[in-house]
Amino acid sequence: MKENNTLIVYGDEAKEWLDFALWNMKERMGWEFPEIIVNWLFEFVAEVGYELKPYPRDTLWCWDNAYVNGGWGLIEDRGWSKKEAKELYEEGDLLFFDEASGYYVESL
């Protein structure tokens, strides 16, 4: 339990919460992350955890915000070459980069 009454869950429990949040986004707004990013998100939250806020709406809002304002997408939309994106990933400036699909995650 963190100072502001939030709870962080890990592993399968974190994956279950993420699954619920992604389903909820799709039901409410019709939003979906690309499958390659969803797969990475599941691995990411299992390792770093999923923060549950005191109010469920606040927990879900974090993923709404990541969808709308997060730095993620296709490298071609940013004008990056695969080489540039790979260098950014290796330098730690990207959280995720898939060379085959061209998808990246800069921030959530």
PDB file of C-alpha atoms in Angstrom:
ATOM      1  CA  MET A   1       0.000   0.000   0.000  1.00  0.00           C
ATOM      2  CA  LYS A   2       1.412   3.354  -1.016  1.00  0.00           C
ATOM      3  CA  GLU A   3       1.122   6.600   0.897  1.00  0.00           C
ATOM      4  CA  ASN A   4      -1.862   7.889  -1.134  1.00  0.00           C
ATOM      5  CA  ASN A   5      -3.952   4.736  -0.550  1.00  0.00           C
ATOM      6  CA  THR A   6      -3.016   3.094  -3.821  1.00  0.00           C
ATOM      7  CA  LEU A   7      -2.118  -0.550  -4.186  1.00  0.00           C
ATOM      8  CA  ILE A   8       0.302  -2.057  -6.693  1.00  0.00           C
ATOM      9  CA  VAL A   9      -0.366  -5.561  -7.983  1.00  0.00           C
ATOM     10  CA  TYR A  10       2.078  -7.701  -9.969  1.00  0.00           C
ATOM     11  CA  GLY A  11       2.153 -10.817 -12.129  1.00  0.00           C
ATOM     12  CA  ASP A  12      -1.103 -12.490 -13.101  1.00  0.00           C
ATOM     13  CA  GLU A  13      -3.162 -10.162 -10.906  1.00  0.00           C
ATOM     14  CA  ALA A  14      -1.725  -7.141 -12.748  1.00  0.00           C
ATOM     15  CA  LYS A  15      -2.505  -8.811 -16.077  1.00  0.00           C
ATOM     16  CA  GLU A  16      -6.120  -9.363 -14.980  1.00  0.00           C
ATOM     17  CA  TRP A  17      -6.522  -5.685 -14.105  1.00  0.00           C
ATOM     18  CA  LEU A  18      -4.982  -4.626 -17.409  1.00  0.00           C
ATOM     19  CA  ASP A  19      -7.262  -7.013 -19.282  1.00  0.00           C
ATOM     20  CA  PHE A  20     -10.267  -5.440 -17.542  1.00  0.00           C
ATOM     21  CA  ALA A  21      -9.035  -1.899 -18.266  1.00  0.00           C
ATOM     22  CA  LEU A  22      -8.445  -2.618 -21.962  1.00  0.00           C
ATOM     23  CA  TRP A  23     -11.864  -4.294 -22.270  1.00  0.00           C
ATOM     24  CA  ASN A  24     -13.447  -1.311 -20.521  1.00  0.00           C
ATOM     25  CA  MET A  25     -11.780   1.146 -22.924  1.00  0.00           C
ATOM     26  CA  LYS A  26     -13.082  -0.812 -25.892  1.00  0.00           C
ATOM     27  CA  GLU A  27     -16.620  -0.997 -24.470  1.00  0.00           C
ATOM     28  CA  ARG A  28     -16.827   2.681 -23.511  1.00  0.00           C
ATOM     29  CA  MET A  29     -14.925   4.354 -26.325  1.00  0.00           C
ATOM     30  CA  GLY A  30     -14.241   1.753 -29.008  1.00  0.00           C
ATOM     31  CA  TRP A  31     -10.501   2.198 -28.417  1.00  0.00           C
ATOM     32  CA  GLU A  32      -7.979  -0.573 -28.880  1.00  0.00           C
ATOM     33  CA  PHE A  33      -4.216  -0.633 -28.686  1.00  0.00           C
ATOM     34  CA  PRO A  34      -2.577  -2.611 -31.518  1.00  0.00           C
ATOM     35  CA  GLU A  35      -2.057  -6.276 -30.575  1.00  0.00           C
ATOM     36  CA  ILE A  36       1.747  -5.977 -30.554  1.00  0.00           C
ATOM     37  CA  ILE A  37       1.522  -3.181 -27.959  1.00  0.00           C
ATOM     38  CA  VAL A  38      -1.099  -5.054 -25.908  1.00  0.00           C
ATOM     39  CA  ASN A  39       1.211  -8.078 -25.695  1.00  0.00           C
ATOM     40  CA  TRP A  40       4.056  -5.842 -24.529  1.00  0.00           C
ATOM     41  CA  LEU A  41       1.761  -4.108 -22.015  1.00  0.00           C
ATOM     42  CA  PHE A  42       0.868  -7.451 -20.426  1.00  0.00           C
ATOM     43  CA  GLU A  43       4.560  -8.311 -19.979  1.00  0.00           C
ATOM     44  CA  PHE A  44       5.313  -4.784 -18.766  1.00  0.00           C
ATOM     45  CA  VAL A  45       2.602  -4.627 -16.075  1.00  0.00           C
ATOM     46  CA  ALA A  46       3.388  -8.133 -14.836  1.00  0.00           C
ATOM     47  CA  GLU A  47       6.944  -6.983 -14.145  1.00  0.00           C
ATOM     48  CA  VAL A  48       6.552  -3.371 -13.006  1.00  0.00           C
ATOM     49  CA  GLY A  49       3.077  -3.694 -11.510  1.00  0.00           C
ATOM     50  CA  TYR A  50      -0.332  -2.159 -11.971  1.00  0.00           C
ATOM     51  CA  GLU A  51      -1.302   0.670  -9.656  1.00  0.00           C
ATOM     52  CA  LEU A  52      -4.839   0.478  -8.313  1.00  0.00           C
ATOM     53  CA  LYS A  53      -6.135   3.838  -7.160  1.00  0.00           C
ATOM     54  CA  PRO A  54      -8.776   4.305  -4.431  1.00  0.00           C
ATOM     55  CA  TYR A  55     -11.508   4.911  -7.023  1.00  0.00           C
ATOM     56  CA  PRO A  56     -11.865   2.476  -9.962  1.00  0.00           C
ATOM     57  CA  ARG A  57     -12.625   5.323 -12.370  1.00  0.00           C
ATOM     58  CA  ASP A  58      -9.222   6.865 -11.559  1.00  0.00           C
ATOM     59  CA  THR A  59      -7.495   3.552 -12.267  1.00  0.00           C
ATOM     60  CA  LEU A  60      -9.217   3.300 -15.658  1.00  0.00           C
ATOM     61  CA  TRP A  61      -8.545   6.964 -16.454  1.00  0.00           C
ATOM     62  CA  CYS A  62      -4.798   6.272 -16.417  1.00  0.00           C
ATOM     63  CA  TRP A  63      -5.184   3.953 -19.428  1.00  0.00           C
ATOM     64  CA  ASP A  64      -7.556   6.359 -21.186  1.00  0.00           C
ATOM     65  CA  ASN A  65      -4.869   8.998 -20.762  1.00  0.00           C
ATOM     66  CA  ALA A  66      -2.170   6.633 -22.038  1.00  0.00           C
ATOM     67  CA  TYR A  67      -4.271   5.881 -25.107  1.00  0.00           C
ATOM     68  CA  VAL A  68      -4.998   9.518 -25.916  1.00  0.00           C
ATOM     69  CA  ASN A  69      -1.797  11.221 -24.743  1.00  0.00           C
ATOM     70  CA  GLY A  70       0.767   8.449 -24.574  1.00  0.00           C
ATOM     71  CA  GLY A  71       3.745   8.462 -26.883  1.00  0.00           C
ATOM     72  CA  TRP A  72       3.057   5.353 -28.914  1.00  0.00           C
ATOM     73  CA  GLY A  73       2.360   4.449 -32.522  1.00  0.00           C
ATOM     74  CA  LEU A  74       4.175   3.715 -35.741  1.00  0.00           C
ATOM     75  CA  ILE A  75       7.700   5.010 -36.267  1.00  0.00           C
ATOM     76  CA  GLU A  76       6.816   6.144 -39.787  1.00  0.00           C
ATOM     77  CA  ASP A  77       4.295   8.583 -38.276  1.00  0.00           C
ATOM     78  CA  ARG A  78       7.182  10.167 -36.349  1.00  0.00           C
ATOM     79  CA  GLY A  79       9.451  10.212 -39.376  1.00  0.00           C
ATOM     80  CA  TRP A  80      11.924   7.783 -37.790  1.00  0.00           C
ATOM     81  CA  SER A  81      13.780   5.092 -39.661  1.00  0.00           C
ATOM     82  CA  LYS A  82      14.029   1.631 -38.108  1.00  0.00           C
ATOM     83  CA  LYS A  83      17.689   2.376 -37.404  1.00  0.00           C
ATOM     84  CA  GLU A  84      16.822   5.614 -35.569  1.00  0.00           C
ATOM     85  CA  ALA A  85      14.081   3.919 -33.557  1.00  0.00           C
ATOM     86  CA  LYS A  86      16.373   1.027 -32.649  1.00  0.00           C
ATOM     87  CA  GLU A  87      19.011   3.487 -31.420  1.00  0.00           C
ATOM     88  CA  LEU A  88      16.408   5.352 -29.349  1.00  0.00           C
ATOM     89  CA  TYR A  89      15.289   2.060 -27.818  1.00  0.00           C
ATOM     90  CA  GLU A  90      18.858   0.962 -27.060  1.00  0.00           C
ATOM     91  CA  GLU A  91      19.571   4.353 -25.448  1.00  0.00           C
ATOM     92  CA  GLY A  92      16.505   3.950 -23.212  1.00  0.00           C
ATOM     93  CA  ASP A  93      14.470   6.700 -24.856  1.00  0.00           C
ATOM     94  CA  LEU A  94      11.741   4.242 -25.905  1.00  0.00           C
ATOM     95  CA  LEU A  95      10.042   1.765 -23.567  1.00  0.00           C
ATOM     96  CA  PHE A  96       9.277  -0.601 -26.446  1.00  0.00           C
ATOM     97  CA  PHE A  97      10.161  -0.978 -30.113  1.00  0.00           C
ATOM     98  CA  ASP A  98       9.180  -3.800 -32.443  1.00  0.00           C
ATOM     99  CA  GLU A  99      11.330  -3.670 -35.549  1.00  0.00           C
ATOM    100  CA  ALA A 100       9.101  -6.023 -37.562  1.00  0.00           C
ATOM    101  CA  SER A 101       5.875  -4.030 -37.133  1.00  0.00           C
ATOM    102  CA  GLY A 102       7.372  -0.578 -36.631  1.00  0.00           C
ATOM    103  CA  TYR A 103       5.377   0.052 -33.445  1.00  0.00           C
ATOM    104  CA  TYR A 104       6.972   1.877 -30.530  1.00  0.00           C
ATOM    105  CA  VAL A 105       6.020   3.047 -27.042  1.00  0.00           C
ATOM    106  CA  GLU A 106       7.790   6.150 -25.811  1.00  0.00           C
ATOM    107  CA  SER A 107       5.671   6.840 -22.752  1.00  0.00           C
ATOM    108  CA  LEU A 108       2.424   5.819 -21.111  1.00  0.00           C
TER     109      LEU A 108
END
